[in-house]
Coordinates of C-alpha atoms in Angstrom, one line a residue:
Chain A
M262 CA -11.1 6.8 33.4
T263 CA -11.4 3.2 32.2
P264 CA -7.9 2.0 31.0
A265 CA -7.6 1.1 27.4
L266 CA -5.8 -2.1 28.5
F267 CA -5.8 -3.6 31.9
I268 CA -3.8 -6.7 32.6
Q269 CA -3.7 -8.2 36.1
G270 CA -1.7 -11.1 37.4
L271 CA -1.3 -12.7 33.9
R272 CA 0.3 -16.1 34.0
V273 CA 1.1 -17.9 30.7
T274 CA 2.6 -21.4 30.6
I275 CA 4.0 -23.3 27.7
G276 CA 3.8 -27.0 27.6
A277 CA 1.9 -29.2 30.0
G278 CA 2.5 -31.3 33.1
T279 CA 6.0 -31.4 34.6
S280 CA 7.6 -29.9 31.5
A281 CA 5.4 -26.8 31.7
A282 CA 7.4 -23.6 31.7
N283 CA 6.1 -20.2 32.9
V284 CA 6.7 -17.6 30.3
L285 CA 4.7 -14.9 32.1
R286 CA 4.6 -15.0 35.9
G287 CA 1.9 -12.7 37.1
V288 CA 2.3 -9.6 34.9
S289 CA 0.1 -6.6 35.7
L290 CA 0.0 -3.6 33.4
E291 CA -2.3 -0.7 32.9
L292 CA -2.5 1.4 29.7
Q293 CA -4.5 4.6 29.7
P294 CA -6.3 5.8 26.6
G295 CA -3.9 7.5 24.2
E296 CA -0.9 6.3 26.3
V297 CA 2.2 5.1 24.5
R298 CA 3.9 2.4 26.6
G299 CA 7.2 0.9 25.8
L300 CA 7.5 -2.8 26.8
V301 CA 11.1 -3.7 26.9
G302 CA 13.2 -6.6 27.9
E303 CA 15.7 -9.0 26.4
S304 CA 14.8 -11.9 24.2
G305 CA 12.8 -14.5 26.0
A306 CA 11.6 -12.0 28.6
G307 CA 8.0 -12.6 27.5
K308 CA 7.2 -9.3 26.0
S309 CA 6.0 -10.6 22.7
M310 CA 4.0 -13.3 24.6
L311 CA 2.2 -10.6 26.4
G312 CA 1.1 -8.9 23.2
R313 CA 0.1 -12.2 21.8
A314 CA -2.0 -13.1 24.8
V315 CA -3.9 -9.8 24.4
L316 CA -4.6 -10.6 20.7
G317 CA -5.5 -14.3 21.4
L318 CA -2.5 -15.4 19.3
L319 CA -0.7 -17.6 21.8
P320 CA 0.9 -20.6 20.2
A321 CA -1.1 -23.9 20.4
N322 CA 1.0 -25.3 23.3
A323 CA 0.7 -22.1 25.4
A324 CA -2.1 -21.4 27.8
I325 CA -3.3 -18.6 30.1
A326 CA -3.1 -20.2 33.5
A327 CA -4.3 -17.2 35.5
G328 CA -5.0 -13.5 35.3
R329 CA -7.3 -11.0 33.7
I330 CA -7.0 -9.1 30.4
A331 CA -9.6 -6.3 30.0
F332 CA -10.0 -4.0 27.1
E333 CA -11.8 -0.8 27.9
G334 CA -13.2 -2.5 30.9
R335 CA -14.4 -5.6 29.1
D336 CA -12.9 -8.9 30.0
L337 CA -11.2 -10.3 26.8
L338 CA -10.7 -13.8 28.3
A339 CA -14.3 -14.3 29.5
M340 CA -15.7 -12.9 26.3
R341 CA -17.5 -15.1 23.8
E342 CA -15.6 -15.7 20.5
P343 CA -17.8 -13.6 18.1
E344 CA -17.7 -10.7 20.4
R345 CA -13.9 -10.9 20.8
R346 CA -13.5 -11.2 17.0
S347 CA -15.6 -8.1 16.5
L348 CA -13.0 -6.2 18.7
L349 CA -9.9 -7.7 17.1
G350 CA -8.7 -5.8 14.1
R351 CA -11.3 -3.1 14.7
R352 CA -10.8 -1.7 18.2
I353 CA -7.6 -3.7 19.0
A354 CA -5.0 -3.7 16.2
L355 CA -1.6 -5.2 15.6
I356 CA 1.4 -3.9 13.9
P357 CA 3.4 -7.1 13.2
Q358 CA 7.1 -7.7 13.5
D359 CA 8.1 -8.9 10.1
P360 CA 6.7 -7.0 7.1
M361 CA 8.2 -9.6 4.7
T362 CA 6.0 -12.4 6.0
S363 CA 3.0 -10.6 7.3
L364 CA 1.2 -9.9 4.0
N365 CA -0.4 -12.7 2.0
P366 CA 2.0 -13.2 -1.0
V367 CA -0.8 -14.2 -3.5
K368 CA -3.2 -11.3 -2.8
R369 CA -3.0 -7.7 -4.0
I370 CA -2.4 -5.0 -1.4
G371 CA -5.8 -3.5 -2.2
A372 CA -7.6 -6.7 -1.6
Q373 CA -5.8 -7.2 1.7
V374 CA -6.6 -3.7 3.0
A375 CA -10.2 -3.8 1.6
I376 CA -11.2 -7.1 3.2
L377 CA -10.5 -5.6 6.6
L378 CA -12.8 -2.7 6.0
R379 CA -15.5 -4.9 4.5
H380 CA -15.3 -7.3 7.4
H381 CA -15.4 -4.8 10.2
L382 CA -17.1 -1.8 8.8
A383 CA -19.3 -3.6 6.2
S384 CA -18.1 -1.3 3.5
S385 CA -19.0 -2.0 -0.1
R386 CA -16.2 -3.3 -2.4
R387 CA -15.9 0.1 -4.0
A388 CA -16.0 2.2 -0.9
A389 CA -13.5 -0.2 0.8
L390 CA -11.0 0.2 -2.1
Q391 CA -11.4 4.0 -2.1
R392 CA -10.8 4.1 1.6
A393 CA -7.8 1.8 1.2
A394 CA -6.3 4.3 -1.1
E395 CA -6.8 7.1 1.4
L396 CA -5.3 4.9 4.1
L397 CA -2.2 4.3 2.0
A398 CA -1.9 8.0 1.3
E399 CA -2.1 8.6 5.1
V400 CA 1.0 6.4 5.6
A401 CA 2.8 8.5 3.0
I402 CA 2.7 6.0 0.2
R403 CA 2.9 7.7 -3.2
E404 CA 0.6 6.7 -6.0
P405 CA -1.7 4.8 -3.6
E406 CA -4.1 3.7 -6.3
R407 CA -1.2 2.0 -8.2
V408 CA 0.1 0.3 -5.0
L409 CA -3.4 -1.1 -4.4
G410 CA -3.0 -3.2 -7.5
L411 CA 0.5 -4.5 -6.6
Y412 CA 1.4 -7.8 -4.9
P413 CA 3.6 -7.7 -1.7
H414 CA 6.7 -8.9 -3.5
E415 CA 6.5 -5.9 -5.7
I416 CA 7.1 -3.3 -2.9
S417 CA 10.0 -2.8 -0.5
G418 CA 10.0 -3.9 3.1
G419 CA 9.6 -0.4 4.4
M420 CA 6.6 0.0 2.1
R421 CA 5.1 -3.2 3.3
Q422 CA 5.4 -2.1 6.9
R423 CA 3.6 1.1 6.0
V424 CA 0.8 -0.9 4.5
L425 CA 0.6 -3.0 7.7
I426 CA 0.5 0.2 9.7
A427 CA -2.2 1.5 7.5
M428 CA -4.1 -1.7 8.1
A429 CA -3.6 -1.5 11.8
F430 CA -5.2 2.0 11.9
A431 CA -7.8 1.2 9.2
C432 CA -10.8 0.8 11.5
D433 CA -9.8 3.5 14.0
P434 CA -8.6 1.3 16.9
S435 CA -8.3 2.5 20.5
L436 CA -5.5 0.1 21.3
V437 CA -2.6 -0.8 19.0
I438 CA -0.1 -3.5 19.9
A439 CA 3.1 -2.9 18.0
D440 CA 5.2 -6.1 18.2
E441 CA 8.8 -5.0 17.4
P442 CA 7.6 -3.3 14.2
T443 CA 11.0 -1.8 13.4
T444 CA 13.3 -4.8 14.2
A445 CA 13.3 -6.1 10.6
L446 CA 13.9 -2.8 9.0
D447 CA 17.1 -0.9 8.3
V448 CA 17.8 2.2 10.4
T449 CA 16.7 4.9 8.1
V450 CA 13.4 3.2 7.4
Q451 CA 13.0 2.6 11.1
R452 CA 12.9 6.3 11.9
Q453 CA 10.3 7.0 9.2
V454 CA 8.2 4.2 10.5
L455 CA 8.4 5.4 14.1
Q456 CA 7.4 8.9 13.0
L457 CA 4.5 7.4 11.1
V458 CA 3.3 5.4 14.1
E459 CA 3.5 8.5 16.3
R460 CA 1.6 10.7 13.8
L461 CA -1.2 8.1 13.3
R462 CA -1.5 7.5 17.0
Q463 CA -2.0 11.2 17.6
R464 CA -4.5 11.5 14.8
H465 CA -6.5 8.4 15.9
G466 CA -5.9 8.9 19.6
A467 CA -5.1 5.2 20.1
A468 CA -3.1 3.8 23.0
V469 CA -0.1 1.9 21.9
L470 CA 1.8 -0.9 23.6
F471 CA 5.2 -0.8 21.9
V472 CA 7.0 -4.1 22.3
T473 CA 10.7 -3.7 21.6
H474 CA 14.2 -4.4 22.9
D475 CA 15.4 -1.1 21.6
L476 CA 15.6 1.4 24.4
G477 CA 16.4 4.2 21.9
V478 CA 13.0 3.6 20.3
V479 CA 11.4 3.8 23.7
A480 CA 13.1 7.0 24.6
K481 CA 12.0 8.5 21.3
I482 CA 8.3 7.8 21.3
C483 CA 7.1 6.2 24.6
R484 CA 6.0 8.4 27.4
T485 CA 5.9 5.4 29.8
M486 CA 7.7 2.2 29.9
T487 CA 7.6 -1.3 31.5
V488 CA 10.7 -3.4 31.9
L489 CA 10.0 -7.1 31.7
H490 CA 12.4 -9.9 32.7
A491 CA 11.8 -13.6 32.8
G492 CA 8.1 -13.1 32.7
R493 CA 7.9 -10.5 35.5
V494 CA 7.6 -6.7 35.5
L495 CA 10.8 -5.4 37.1
E496 CA 10.1 -1.7 36.8
E497 CA 7.7 0.7 35.3
G498 CA 7.1 4.4 35.1
E499 CA 7.7 7.5 33.1
T500 CA 10.3 6.8 30.4
A501 CA 12.4 9.8 31.2
H502 CA 12.4 8.9 34.9
V503 CA 13.2 5.3 34.4
L504 CA 16.0 5.9 31.9
A505 CA 17.5 8.7 34.1
R506 CA 17.3 6.9 37.4
P507 CA 16.7 3.2 36.8
G508 CA 15.5 1.8 40.1
H509 CA 16.2 -1.8 39.3
P510 CA 19.7 -3.1 38.7
Y511 CA 18.5 -5.1 35.7
T512 CA 17.3 -1.9 34.0
R513 CA 20.7 -0.4 34.7
A514 CA 22.3 -3.4 33.1
L515 CA 19.9 -3.2 30.1
L516 CA 20.8 0.5 29.7
A517 CA 24.5 -0.2 29.9
A518 CA 24.1 -2.8 27.2
T519 CA 22.5 -0.3 24.8
P520 CA 25.0 0.6 22.0
R521 CA 25.8 4.3 21.9
A522 CA 27.9 6.4 19.7
D523 CA 30.0 7.9 22.5
R524 CA 31.0 4.8 24.3
P525 CA 31.2 1.0 23.7
A526 CA 28.3 -1.1 24.8
E527 CA 28.7 -3.5 27.7
A528 CA 27.6 -7.0 27.3
L529 CA 24.2 -7.6 29.0
R530 CA 25.1 -9.6 32.0
P531 CA 22.8 -12.6 31.9
V532 CA 21.0 -13.3 35.1
P533 CA 19.3 -16.7 35.5
P534 CA 15.6 -16.3 36.0
S535 CA 15.6 -18.5 39.1
L536 CA 18.0 -16.0 40.7
I537 CA 15.8 -13.1 39.7
E538 CA 12.9 -14.8 41.4
N539 CA 14.8 -15.2 44.7
L540 CA 16.4 -11.8 44.4
W541 CA 13.4 -9.8 43.4
S542 CA 12.8 -8.9 47.0
E543 CA 16.4 -8.6 47.7
A544 CA 17.5 -6.0 45.2
H545 CA 20.7 -5.2 47.1
Q546 CA 22.0 -8.7 46.7
F547 CA 21.2 -8.5 43.0
D548 CA 23.1 -5.2 42.9
R549 CA 26.2 -6.9 44.3
L550 CA 25.9 -9.7 41.9
A551 CA 25.6 -7.4 38.9
A552 CA 28.5 -5.3 40.1
A553 CA 30.7 -8.4 40.3
G554 CA 30.6 -8.5 36.5
P555 CA 30.1 -11.4 34.2
A556 CA 30.5 -14.8 35.8
Chain B
M208 CA 5.9 -18.1 -16.5
R209 CA 6.9 -15.3 -18.8
W210 CA 6.3 -15.4 -22.6
G211 CA 10.0 -16.2 -23.2
E212 CA 9.8 -19.2 -20.9
I213 CA 6.6 -20.4 -22.7
I214 CA 8.3 -20.2 -26.1
R215 CA 11.3 -21.9 -24.7
R216 CA 9.2 -24.8 -23.5
L217 CA 7.3 -25.0 -26.8
V218 CA 10.5 -25.1 -28.8
L219 CA 11.7 -28.0 -26.6
I220 CA 8.7 -30.1 -27.5
P221 CA 9.8 -31.3 -31.0
P222 CA 13.3 -32.5 -29.9
T223 CA 11.6 -34.3 -26.9
L224 CA 9.2 -36.1 -29.1
F225 CA 12.0 -37.0 -31.5
G226 CA 13.9 -38.5 -28.6
V227 CA 10.9 -40.5 -27.6
A228 CA 10.4 -41.7 -31.2
V229 CA 14.0 -42.9 -31.5
I230 CA 14.0 -44.7 -28.2
V231 CA 10.7 -46.6 -28.9
F232 CA 11.6 -47.4 -32.5
V233 CA 15.0 -48.8 -31.6
L234 CA 13.8 -50.7 -28.5
L235 CA 11.0 -52.4 -30.3
R236 CA 13.4 -53.7 -32.9
V237 CA 16.1 -54.7 -30.5
V238 CA 13.8 -56.7 -28.2
P239 CA 13.1 -60.2 -29.5
G240 CA 9.8 -60.9 -31.2
D241 CA 8.4 -59.2 -34.3
P242 CA 5.0 -58.8 -35.9
I243 CA 5.6 -61.4 -38.5
A244 CA 6.0 -64.2 -36.0
M245 CA 2.5 -63.2 -34.6
M246 CA 0.7 -63.2 -38.0
I247 CA 2.0 -66.2 -39.9
P248 CA -0.4 -69.1 -40.1
P249 CA 0.9 -72.6 -39.1
G250 CA 2.8 -74.2 -41.9
A251 CA 4.1 -71.0 -43.5
T252 CA 7.4 -71.6 -45.3
P253 CA 10.6 -69.6 -44.5
A254 CA 10.1 -68.0 -47.9
D255 CA 6.7 -66.7 -47.0
I256 CA 8.2 -65.2 -43.8
T257 CA 11.0 -63.6 -45.7
R258 CA 8.5 -62.2 -48.2
L259 CA 6.3 -60.8 -45.4
R260 CA 9.3 -59.2 -43.6
A261 CA 10.3 -57.6 -46.9
F262 CA 6.7 -56.4 -47.4
Y263 CA 6.7 -54.6 -44.1
G264 CA 10.2 -53.3 -44.6
L265 CA 11.5 -55.2 -41.5
D266 CA 14.4 -56.7 -43.4
Q267 CA 16.1 -53.3 -43.8
P268 CA 18.6 -51.9 -41.3
I269 CA 17.0 -50.1 -38.3
L270 CA 18.4 -46.7 -39.4
Q271 CA 16.9 -47.1 -42.8
Q272 CA 13.6 -48.2 -41.3
F273 CA 13.6 -45.2 -39.0
V274 CA 14.3 -42.7 -41.7
T275 CA 11.5 -44.1 -43.8
W276 CA 9.0 -44.1 -40.9
F277 CA 10.0 -40.7 -39.6
G278 CA 9.8 -39.2 -43.1
Q279 CA 6.2 -40.4 -43.3
V280 CA 5.4 -39.1 -39.8
L281 CA 6.7 -35.7 -40.8
N282 CA 4.1 -35.8 -43.6
G283 CA 1.4 -36.7 -41.1
D284 CA 1.4 -40.4 -42.0
F285 CA 1.8 -42.6 -39.0
G286 CA 1.7 -45.8 -41.0
R287 CA -0.8 -48.7 -41.0
S288 CA -1.4 -51.1 -38.1
I289 CA 0.0 -54.5 -38.9
S290 CA -2.6 -56.4 -36.8
V291 CA -5.7 -54.3 -37.6
H292 CA -4.9 -53.2 -41.1
Q293 CA -6.0 -49.6 -40.6
G294 CA -4.2 -46.3 -40.4
V295 CA -2.5 -45.8 -37.0
F296 CA -3.6 -42.1 -36.9
E297 CA -7.3 -42.9 -37.5
L298 CA -7.2 -45.8 -35.0
V299 CA -5.6 -43.7 -32.2
L300 CA -7.9 -40.8 -32.9
A301 CA -11.0 -43.0 -32.7
R302 CA -10.0 -44.4 -29.3
L303 CA -8.3 -41.3 -27.7
P304 CA -11.5 -39.6 -26.7
A305 CA -12.6 -42.6 -24.7
T306 CA -9.4 -42.4 -22.7
L307 CA -9.5 -38.6 -22.3
E308 CA -13.0 -38.8 -21.0
L309 CA -12.1 -41.5 -18.5
A310 CA -9.0 -39.7 -17.3
L311 CA -10.8 -36.4 -17.0
L312 CA -13.6 -38.1 -15.0
A313 CA -11.1 -39.8 -12.8
L314 CA -9.3 -36.5 -12.3
L315 CA -12.5 -34.7 -11.3
I316 CA -13.4 -37.5 -8.8
A317 CA -9.8 -37.5 -7.4
V318 CA -9.7 -33.7 -7.0
G319 CA -13.2 -33.7 -5.4
L320 CA -12.4 -36.6 -2.9
G321 CA -8.9 -35.2 -2.2
L322 CA -10.3 -31.7 -1.5
I323 CA -12.9 -33.1 0.9
A324 CA -10.4 -35.3 2.7
A325 CA -7.8 -32.5 3.0
L326 CA -10.5 -30.1 4.4
I327 CA -11.7 -32.7 6.9
G328 CA -8.0 -33.3 7.8
I329 CA -7.2 -29.6 8.3
H330 CA -10.4 -29.1 10.3
L331 CA -9.4 -31.8 12.7
R332 CA -5.8 -30.5 12.9
G333 CA -4.2 -31.1 16.2
R334 CA -7.1 -33.3 17.4
R335 CA -7.0 -37.0 18.0
M336 CA -9.3 -37.7 15.0
E337 CA -6.7 -36.3 12.6
W338 CA -5.1 -39.7 12.8
L339 CA -8.0 -41.4 11.1
V340 CA -7.7 -39.1 8.1
D341 CA -4.0 -39.7 7.8
I342 CA -4.4 -43.4 8.0
G343 CA -7.2 -43.4 5.4
I344 CA -5.1 -41.4 3.0
G345 CA -2.2 -43.8 3.6
V346 CA -4.3 -46.8 2.8
L347 CA -5.7 -45.3 -0.4
L348 CA -2.2 -44.3 -1.4
A349 CA -0.7 -47.7 -0.7
V350 CA -3.0 -49.7 -3.0
P351 CA -2.2 -49.1 -6.7
D352 CA -4.9 -48.3 -9.3
F353 CA -5.0 -51.7 -11.0
L354 CA -5.5 -53.4 -7.7
W355 CA -8.3 -51.0 -6.9
A356 CA -9.8 -51.9 -10.3
L357 CA -9.9 -55.6 -9.3
I358 CA -11.2 -54.8 -5.8
L359 CA -14.0 -52.6 -7.2
L360 CA -14.8 -55.0 -10.0
L361 CA -15.2 -57.9 -7.5
L362 CA -17.0 -55.8 -5.0
L363 CA -19.4 -53.7 -7.0
G364 CA -19.5 -55.8 -10.2
V365 CA -19.6 -59.3 -9.0
L366 CA -20.5 -59.6 -5.2
I367 CA -23.0 -56.8 -5.3
P368 CA -23.6 -56.4 -9.0
L369 CA -24.5 -52.7 -9.0
L370 CA -22.5 -51.6 -12.0
P371 CA -21.5 -52.9 -15.4
I372 CA -17.9 -54.2 -15.5
S373 CA -17.0 -54.0 -19.1
G374 CA -17.1 -51.8 -22.1
R375 CA -17.9 -48.1 -22.7
I376 CA -21.6 -48.5 -23.2
D377 CA -24.1 -51.4 -23.6
P378 CA -23.6 -53.1 -26.9
Q379 CA -27.4 -53.6 -27.3
L380 CA -28.0 -49.9 -27.2
D381 CA -28.1 -48.5 -30.7
I382 CA -27.0 -45.0 -30.3
S383 CA -25.2 -43.0 -32.9
F384 CA -22.7 -40.3 -32.1
H385 CA -21.2 -37.6 -34.2
S386 CA -17.9 -37.6 -32.3
N387 CA -16.0 -40.1 -30.2
F388 CA -16.4 -37.9 -27.1
Y389 CA -19.5 -39.9 -26.2
L390 CA -19.9 -38.4 -22.7
V391 CA -19.2 -34.8 -23.6
E392 CA -21.4 -35.1 -26.7
S393 CA -24.4 -36.6 -24.9
L394 CA -24.1 -34.0 -22.1
L395 CA -23.9 -31.1 -24.6
T396 CA -26.8 -32.4 -26.7
G397 CA -28.9 -33.0 -23.6
R398 CA -29.2 -36.8 -24.0
F399 CA -28.9 -37.4 -20.3
D400 CA -30.1 -41.0 -20.4
V401 CA -27.2 -41.8 -22.7
A402 CA -24.8 -39.9 -20.4
D403 CA -26.2 -41.8 -17.5
A404 CA -25.5 -45.2 -19.2
L405 CA -22.0 -44.0 -20.2
L406 CA -21.3 -42.9 -16.6
H407 CA -22.5 -46.2 -15.2
H408 CA -19.8 -47.9 -17.3
M409 CA -17.1 -45.3 -16.5
I410 CA -17.6 -45.0 -12.8
L411 CA -15.7 -48.1 -11.7
P412 CA -12.6 -47.7 -13.9
A413 CA -12.6 -43.9 -13.1
L414 CA -12.8 -44.7 -9.4
A415 CA -10.0 -47.2 -9.6
L416 CA -7.8 -44.5 -11.3
A417 CA -9.0 -41.8 -8.9
L418 CA -8.6 -43.4 -5.5
P419 CA -4.8 -43.4 -5.3
F420 CA -4.6 -40.0 -6.9
A421 CA -7.2 -38.6 -4.6
A422 CA -5.1 -39.7 -1.7
L423 CA -2.1 -38.0 -3.2
V424 CA -4.0 -34.8 -3.7
A425 CA -5.3 -35.0 -0.1
R426 CA -1.9 -35.5 1.3
I427 CA -0.2 -32.7 -0.6
L428 CA -3.1 -30.3 0.0
K429 CA -3.4 -31.1 3.7
T430 CA 0.3 -30.6 4.3
S431 CA 0.3 -27.4 2.3
L432 CA -2.8 -26.0 4.1
A433 CA -1.1 -26.8 7.5
E434 CA 2.1 -25.1 6.3
A435 CA 0.3 -22.0 5.1
E436 CA -1.8 -21.8 8.2
D437 CA 1.3 -21.4 10.3
Q438 CA 2.6 -18.5 8.2
D439 CA 2.5 -15.0 9.8
Y440 CA -0.1 -13.6 7.4
A441 CA -2.6 -16.4 8.4
Q442 CA -1.8 -15.9 12.1
I443 CA -2.2 -12.2 11.9
A444 CA -5.6 -12.6 10.2
R445 CA -6.7 -14.3 13.4
A446 CA -5.6 -11.1 15.3
R447 CA -7.8 -9.1 12.9
G448 CA -10.9 -10.9 14.0
F449 CA -11.4 -13.4 11.1
S450 CA -12.8 -16.8 11.9
R451 CA -10.8 -19.9 11.2
P452 CA -13.0 -21.0 8.2
E453 CA -12.7 -17.5 6.8
I454 CA -8.9 -17.6 7.1
L455 CA -8.6 -21.1 5.7
L456 CA -10.7 -20.2 2.7
R457 CA -9.4 -16.7 1.9
E458 CA -5.8 -16.6 3.1
V459 CA -4.6 -20.2 3.4
F460 CA -6.3 -22.0 0.5
P461 CA -5.0 -19.8 -2.3
N462 CA -1.5 -20.3 -1.0
A463 CA -1.8 -24.0 -0.4
L464 CA -3.1 -24.5 -3.9
I465 CA 0.2 -23.6 -5.5
P466 CA 2.3 -26.6 -4.3
T467 CA -0.8 -28.8 -4.7
V468 CA -1.2 -28.0 -8.4
A469 CA 2.6 -28.1 -9.0
L470 CA 3.2 -31.5 -7.3
G471 CA -0.2 -33.1 -8.0
G472 CA -0.3 -31.9 -11.5
V473 CA 2.9 -33.6 -12.4
Q474 CA 1.7 -36.8 -10.6
A475 CA -1.4 -36.8 -12.8
T476 CA 0.8 -38.4 -15.5
L477 CA 0.6 -41.5 -13.2
L478 CA -3.1 -41.4 -13.6
L479 CA -2.8 -41.2 -17.3
G480 CA -0.4 -44.1 -17.4
G481 CA -2.7 -46.0 -15.1
T482 CA -5.3 -46.1 -17.9
V483 CA -3.4 -48.8 -19.7
L484 CA -4.0 -51.5 -17.1
V485 CA -7.3 -50.2 -15.8
E486 CA -8.9 -50.0 -19.3
R487 CA -7.7 -53.5 -19.9
I488 CA -9.3 -54.8 -16.7
F489 CA -12.7 -53.2 -17.5
S490 CA -12.4 -53.9 -21.3
Y491 CA -12.8 -50.2 -21.8
E492 CA -12.1 -49.2 -25.4
G493 CA -9.5 -46.5 -25.0
I494 CA -5.9 -46.2 -26.2
G495 CA -4.6 -47.9 -23.0
N496 CA -6.4 -51.1 -23.8
M497 CA -5.4 -50.7 -27.4
A498 CA -1.7 -50.4 -26.4
I499 CA -1.8 -53.8 -24.7
D500 CA -3.2 -55.4 -27.8
A501 CA -0.6 -53.7 -29.9
V502 CA 2.2 -55.0 -27.7
I503 CA 0.8 -58.5 -27.7
N504 CA 0.7 -58.4 -31.5
R505 CA 4.0 -56.7 -31.8
D506 CA 2.2 -54.2 -33.9
F507 CA 5.2 -51.8 -34.4
P508 CA 3.6 -48.9 -36.1
L509 CA 0.6 -48.9 -33.7
I510 CA 2.9 -49.1 -30.6
Q511 CA 5.0 -46.2 -32.0
G512 CA 1.9 -44.1 -32.6
L513 CA 0.5 -44.8 -29.2
V514 CA 3.7 -44.1 -27.3
L515 CA 4.0 -40.8 -29.2
T516 CA 0.4 -40.0 -28.3
F517 CA 1.1 -40.6 -24.6
A518 CA 4.2 -38.5 -24.9
V519 CA 2.2 -35.6 -26.3
L520 CA -0.3 -36.0 -23.5
F521 CA 2.4 -36.0 -20.8
I522 CA 4.1 -32.9 -22.3
A523 CA 0.8 -31.1 -22.6
L524 CA -0.1 -31.9 -19.0
N525 CA 3.2 -30.6 -17.7
L526 CA 2.9 -27.4 -19.7
A527 CA -0.7 -26.9 -18.5
V528 CA 0.5 -27.4 -14.9
D529 CA 3.2 -24.8 -15.2
L530 CA 0.8 -22.4 -16.7
V531 CA -1.8 -22.8 -14.0
V532 CA 0.9 -22.5 -11.3
T533 CA 2.0 -19.2 -12.8
L534 CA -1.6 -18.0 -12.8
L535 CA -1.9 -19.0 -9.1
D536 CA 1.4 -17.5 -7.9
P537 CA 2.0 -13.8 -8.8
R538 CA 5.6 -14.1 -7.7
L539 CA 6.3 -16.3 -10.7
R540 CA 4.8 -14.0 -13.2
H541 CA 7.6 -11.4 -13.1
G542 CA 10.4 -13.9 -12.8

């Protein structure tokens, strides 16, 4: 089966010349159709950068230095611009991180949802608005017709994230990149949003790359997971397996740093990326280092 | 802006105008020089001067003069011009349309040029050529309107005499108008040859007023466009398969328009104030030119009337700007 997303040896650098920094150092990742993959790692591990690279949203000073990104077997990096644009938003969708800033403040919700449908599916204005109401109903927004006429500042953050989720699934994508979609929400809203993503994914059969630093979220909805650190894949596999028997000491440290109700969290022991690079092949030495505690 | 806010602003207009009236009235009489000195013929006796001062009521205490004048103003009588011997209200009303047409034309030119410059600038964003646009805007902004008036006059009126350099329309032309809005009237009645002649006279002064303001509009709009383009909603639109022009037009521009109208609109008062000198340079018969004559002649009633007229225009402009900004930004509508 052709993977929904196939990333091979992806290297992304920020800056140029001698000051260039590698944010992704040869990341490979394969996502099967319908698979929900958690992409975890601490801040700066490069997990958001990976999602942005797939969507063509890298910041202006960042560049893809090497590697391949293929969507359903088609090379996204070699693709011509119009072809790529016809995939983005339609076959490949994004659920953004911050619902407060991700909707256009001066346009009504209805117009923002409808323009997507009109752009990608060539719907008429009326059909698009009608479909937009259905989509809002699908993400459990009450009185969808009324909400279509509202501006973003007139609805809550949780509502806005629902609207953004509805927009992500509007054109029936087969790959959804969820970039920490619950980070900016409070805990009760978080759970509802997760359930929503899970339900829509099942209905639409999309593969989801769920970028997060929250292992609890991964445990809840991701069947597989990838642990990223300093731009490298440290470990990947079935979520249950990785969480039960983390193979890499960094994953163990990450797990230990997760707050739980039954015990206090340990501080995540910072490991300099340069060390990781040297130690990647020498996991035992890393083990000793981590066991020695915070420096 | 909600209705309460609009009403609050409207209520504030009369006290504002009253304040302006007091300041102008007192300043004119405290500063040395009065209209009598300007009008007496050589050889007038001190008795003549005293009689004239009494005739115009200038011998009375300032407070007394103010009460008399303001009482008349409240009844719609702005007094008579001392130098032209006509009613101030009629004089100003006859000249105001010329200034309004000039200012409006300048505003249109400025917005057009500013829009084009800002769009070119944002198109070149991050490229080496962006520099050129910024420098061009900087130069236009650095030269004030009256200097542009002189430059344009010398360049296109004298060196390469393409355009007329004085007046509102050729004095030889015998054209009658029903109103003093010559340009608007000729356009509405389809007399395009007349409109063309009027525009030929207006283009240089309008351009002089427009160039610095165009640069201002361009700079604010370009900065606002760049700022809005970096916002999450614009970035995300890229990930939804929209092209950059589509995003700039649909997502970015409506947002960038808000600060541009808010800041640029208030600055448009500068353009209005600029008409005074520019009209003088091009002998354009508007209220700005009239104001300079009035000051030279120490024509107190006329100066007071003109200053109040400018004050009303400024207030109206500010109110209009706030209303338009409210229309553009839904977040302001609900307070």
